[in-house]
Amino acid sequence: ELDATVILTGRDRTRLEETRERMQGSDHRVESFDLTAADAIPGWLKRIAVETGPIHGLVHSAGIHQAIPLRILTVSKAEELMHTNLTSAIMLVKAFRQRDCSVRGSSIVLLSSVAALTGQPAISVYSASKAALIGFGRAAAMELAGEGIRLNCVAPAYVATEMAETLQNKLTPEQFEAIQQRHPLGIGHPRDVANAIAFLLADTGRWITGTTLVVDGGYTAQ
């Protein structure tokens, strides 16, 4: 809608194609890739940049949410969460700053969460992964500023997505009502987060780097 040409990536090519069909414009590109193959990310992004030209913006919105109480937490579960939510983002940023992969004045947005800023039972490792994104983002933003690349995080609260619906199905009506009550402006929608991301990617955010934009319907104001 903002006249950008978008490269869509994810593991499910069929769903990517379905998304592209719903988008305005005809030059958008689908690139099927599994970000858990973190070592392969730099070479993969380099190939795309060679084929399409340098990229102006990058959004890392891949992530998994698992409620795992400490009493049943295992090393493998902790590593899976950290690898998907944090390591893939780190390697994408490393890849994006390669020569000829991005342009001066480009922007990176990482999807954190209000879980990085507030405490809730059973999501300690998820919260840690999202808080780590904020810490990584601050330091990386300072490193990339000299290269003309901005890096910021967006921290949404509960948003009506498929992942959130999966979580809702595990809750009692009373538990979900309690979550709704924590959002003075109501549950968010994907466009609310997309608007914040677009603001940071575009020239509207040209003087913003190393920070976290909280988009939470008032969740953390209480």
XYZ file of C-alpha atoms in Angstrom:
222
model
C 0.000 0.000 0.000
C 2.995 2.322 0.509
C 4.412 1.472 -2.940
C 7.227 -0.728 -1.632
C 8.330 -3.881 -3.413
C 8.295 -6.618 -0.790
C 10.275 -9.841 -0.470
C 8.180 -12.292 1.536
C 9.956 -15.101 3.319
C 8.937 -18.014 5.505
C 8.927 -21.791 5.566
C 5.551 -22.358 3.884
C 5.747 -21.333 0.236
C 2.033 -21.959 -0.330
C 1.054 -19.479 2.359
C 3.601 -16.981 1.057
C 2.072 -17.205 -2.411
C -1.403 -16.728 -0.948
C -0.184 -13.612 0.856
C 1.416 -12.230 -2.297
C -1.842 -12.728 -4.196
C -3.629 -10.473 -1.700
C -1.069 -7.669 -1.984
C -1.264 -4.633 -4.225
C 1.365 -4.504 -6.967
C 2.875 -7.236 -9.099
C 6.624 -7.156 -8.434
C 6.645 -8.716 -4.975
C 8.863 -11.748 -4.529
C 8.524 -14.974 -2.544
C 11.588 -16.600 -0.998
C 10.956 -19.812 0.924
C 13.513 -20.235 3.709
C 13.770 -21.700 7.202
C 15.468 -19.189 9.506
C 16.464 -21.952 11.908
C 19.244 -22.653 9.366
C 20.997 -19.622 10.846
C 24.442 -20.281 9.374
C 22.977 -20.157 5.864
C 21.260 -16.775 6.323
C 24.134 -14.499 5.152
C 24.647 -16.399 1.898
C 20.919 -16.636 1.256
C 20.337 -12.891 1.740
C 23.395 -12.059 -0.336
C 21.980 -14.070 -3.233
C 18.663 -12.232 -3.023
C 20.405 -8.842 -2.998
C 22.455 -9.822 -6.044
C 19.280 -10.777 -7.895
C 17.069 -7.864 -6.779
C 19.519 -5.093 -5.961
C 20.328 -3.728 -2.489
C 17.503 -3.908 0.055
C 16.134 -0.796 1.780
C 14.473 -2.411 4.794
C 14.373 -5.609 6.806
C 11.723 -6.836 9.259
C 12.352 -9.848 11.490
C 8.904 -11.063 12.546
C 9.667 -14.756 12.916
C 9.117 -16.172 16.358
C 7.573 -18.867 18.511
C 5.674 -18.465 21.764
C 5.627 -21.316 24.237
C 4.364 -21.286 27.801
C 6.845 -23.484 29.675
C 6.894 -23.340 33.482
C 10.391 -23.521 34.941
C 9.651 -26.850 36.614
C 9.319 -28.587 33.220
C 11.761 -26.458 31.215
C 14.460 -28.378 29.344
C 17.663 -27.212 27.727
C 16.393 -28.211 24.290
C 13.180 -26.179 24.684
C 15.105 -23.154 25.913
C 17.568 -23.390 23.043
C 14.757 -23.783 20.485
C 13.084 -20.591 21.676
C 16.299 -18.596 21.784
C 17.459 -19.876 18.405
C 14.218 -19.006 16.612
C 13.474 -15.713 18.347
C 16.987 -14.329 18.812
C 19.721 -16.091 16.855
C 17.883 -15.839 13.526
C 17.466 -12.088 14.066
C 21.146 -11.639 14.885
C 22.183 -13.477 11.750
C 19.735 -11.517 9.596
C 21.229 -8.263 10.848
C 24.742 -9.601 10.196
C 23.638 -10.590 6.688
C 21.901 -7.275 5.973
C 25.063 -5.233 6.591
C 27.105 -7.211 4.071
C 28.534 -5.224 1.172
C 25.889 -4.501 -1.485
C 23.097 -6.141 0.550
C 21.609 -2.858 1.778
C 21.760 0.843 0.984
C 22.836 3.753 3.154
C 19.736 5.080 4.902
C 18.157 1.633 5.187
C 16.324 0.425 8.280
C 15.892 -2.779 10.296
C 12.959 -3.539 12.606
C 12.987 -6.463 15.041
C 9.757 -7.706 16.619
C 10.148 -7.841 20.376
C 7.216 -8.001 22.813
C 5.834 -6.399 25.947
C 6.859 -9.707 27.509
C 10.376 -8.247 27.425
C 9.205 -5.397 29.669
C 6.743 -7.073 32.056
C 6.747 -10.349 33.953
C 4.255 -13.172 33.490
C 4.382 -16.762 34.787
C 5.470 -19.612 32.492
C 6.975 -17.450 29.729
C 10.361 -16.685 31.277
C 12.418 -18.005 28.347
C 10.151 -16.355 25.768
C 10.477 -13.098 27.712
C 14.238 -13.538 27.845
C 14.437 -13.994 24.074
C 12.396 -10.840 23.450
C 14.363 -8.825 26.009
C 17.576 -10.024 24.386
C 16.371 -8.611 21.058
C 16.080 -5.180 22.673
C 19.572 -5.389 24.170
C 21.032 -6.656 20.916
C 19.182 -3.945 18.997
C 20.613 -1.122 21.084
C 24.194 -2.279 20.677
C 23.855 -3.228 17.010
C 22.254 0.145 16.249
C 25.383 1.877 17.532
C 27.573 -0.384 15.431
C 25.518 0.143 12.281
C 24.978 3.894 12.606
C 28.295 4.612 10.921
C 27.176 2.507 7.966
C 23.958 4.494 7.612
C 21.713 1.663 8.826
C 19.096 2.253 11.519
C 17.862 -0.524 13.811
C 14.849 -0.415 16.125
C 12.489 -2.800 17.880
C 8.705 -2.855 18.079
C 7.155 -4.362 21.214
C 3.496 -5.329 20.726
C 1.141 -6.656 23.376
C -1.575 -9.223 22.599
C -2.461 -9.020 18.897
C -5.222 -10.978 17.155
C -3.076 -13.327 15.072
C -3.094 -17.082 14.444
C -0.379 -17.544 17.070
C -2.465 -15.613 19.600
C -5.518 -17.688 18.712
C -3.557 -20.849 19.479
C -2.697 -19.411 22.888
C -6.304 -18.336 23.475
C -7.529 -21.877 22.811
C -5.414 -23.064 25.750
C -6.986 -20.564 28.138
C -10.257 -20.588 30.020
C -12.746 -17.838 29.170
C -11.908 -16.234 32.515
C -8.181 -16.236 31.756
C -8.722 -14.653 28.339
C -11.030 -12.044 29.843
C -8.231 -11.146 32.251
C -5.876 -10.623 29.294
C -8.418 -8.383 27.570
C -8.779 -6.303 30.715
C -5.026 -5.609 30.662
C -5.442 -3.739 27.336
C -7.256 -0.419 27.944
C -7.606 0.175 24.191
C -8.606 -3.427 23.496
C -6.796 -6.265 21.754
C -4.544 -5.127 18.912
C -4.710 -6.038 15.233
C -1.857 -6.852 12.832
C -2.279 -3.499 11.043
C -1.584 -1.673 14.317
C 1.835 -3.296 14.439
C 2.393 -2.954 10.693
C 1.805 0.808 10.903
C 4.491 1.108 13.584
C 6.922 -0.972 11.530
C 6.265 1.087 8.390
C 6.872 4.309 10.354
C 10.289 3.064 11.493
C 11.257 1.652 8.089
C 10.436 4.796 6.131
C 11.984 8.257 6.201
C 9.453 9.145 8.914
C 11.832 7.360 11.269
C 15.075 8.733 9.819
C 16.222 10.191 13.179
C 15.300 7.155 15.276
C 17.638 4.272 16.043
C 18.459 1.961 18.940
C 15.051 2.298 20.565
C 11.903 0.258 21.161
C 8.468 1.449 20.069
C 5.836 -0.060 22.382
C 2.531 -0.769 20.615
C 0.361 -2.267 23.312
C -3.020 -0.566 23.724
C -1.911 0.765 27.093
C -0.778 -2.603 28.488
C 2.475 -1.341 30.008
C 1.033 2.012 31.145
C -0.695 0.377 34.105
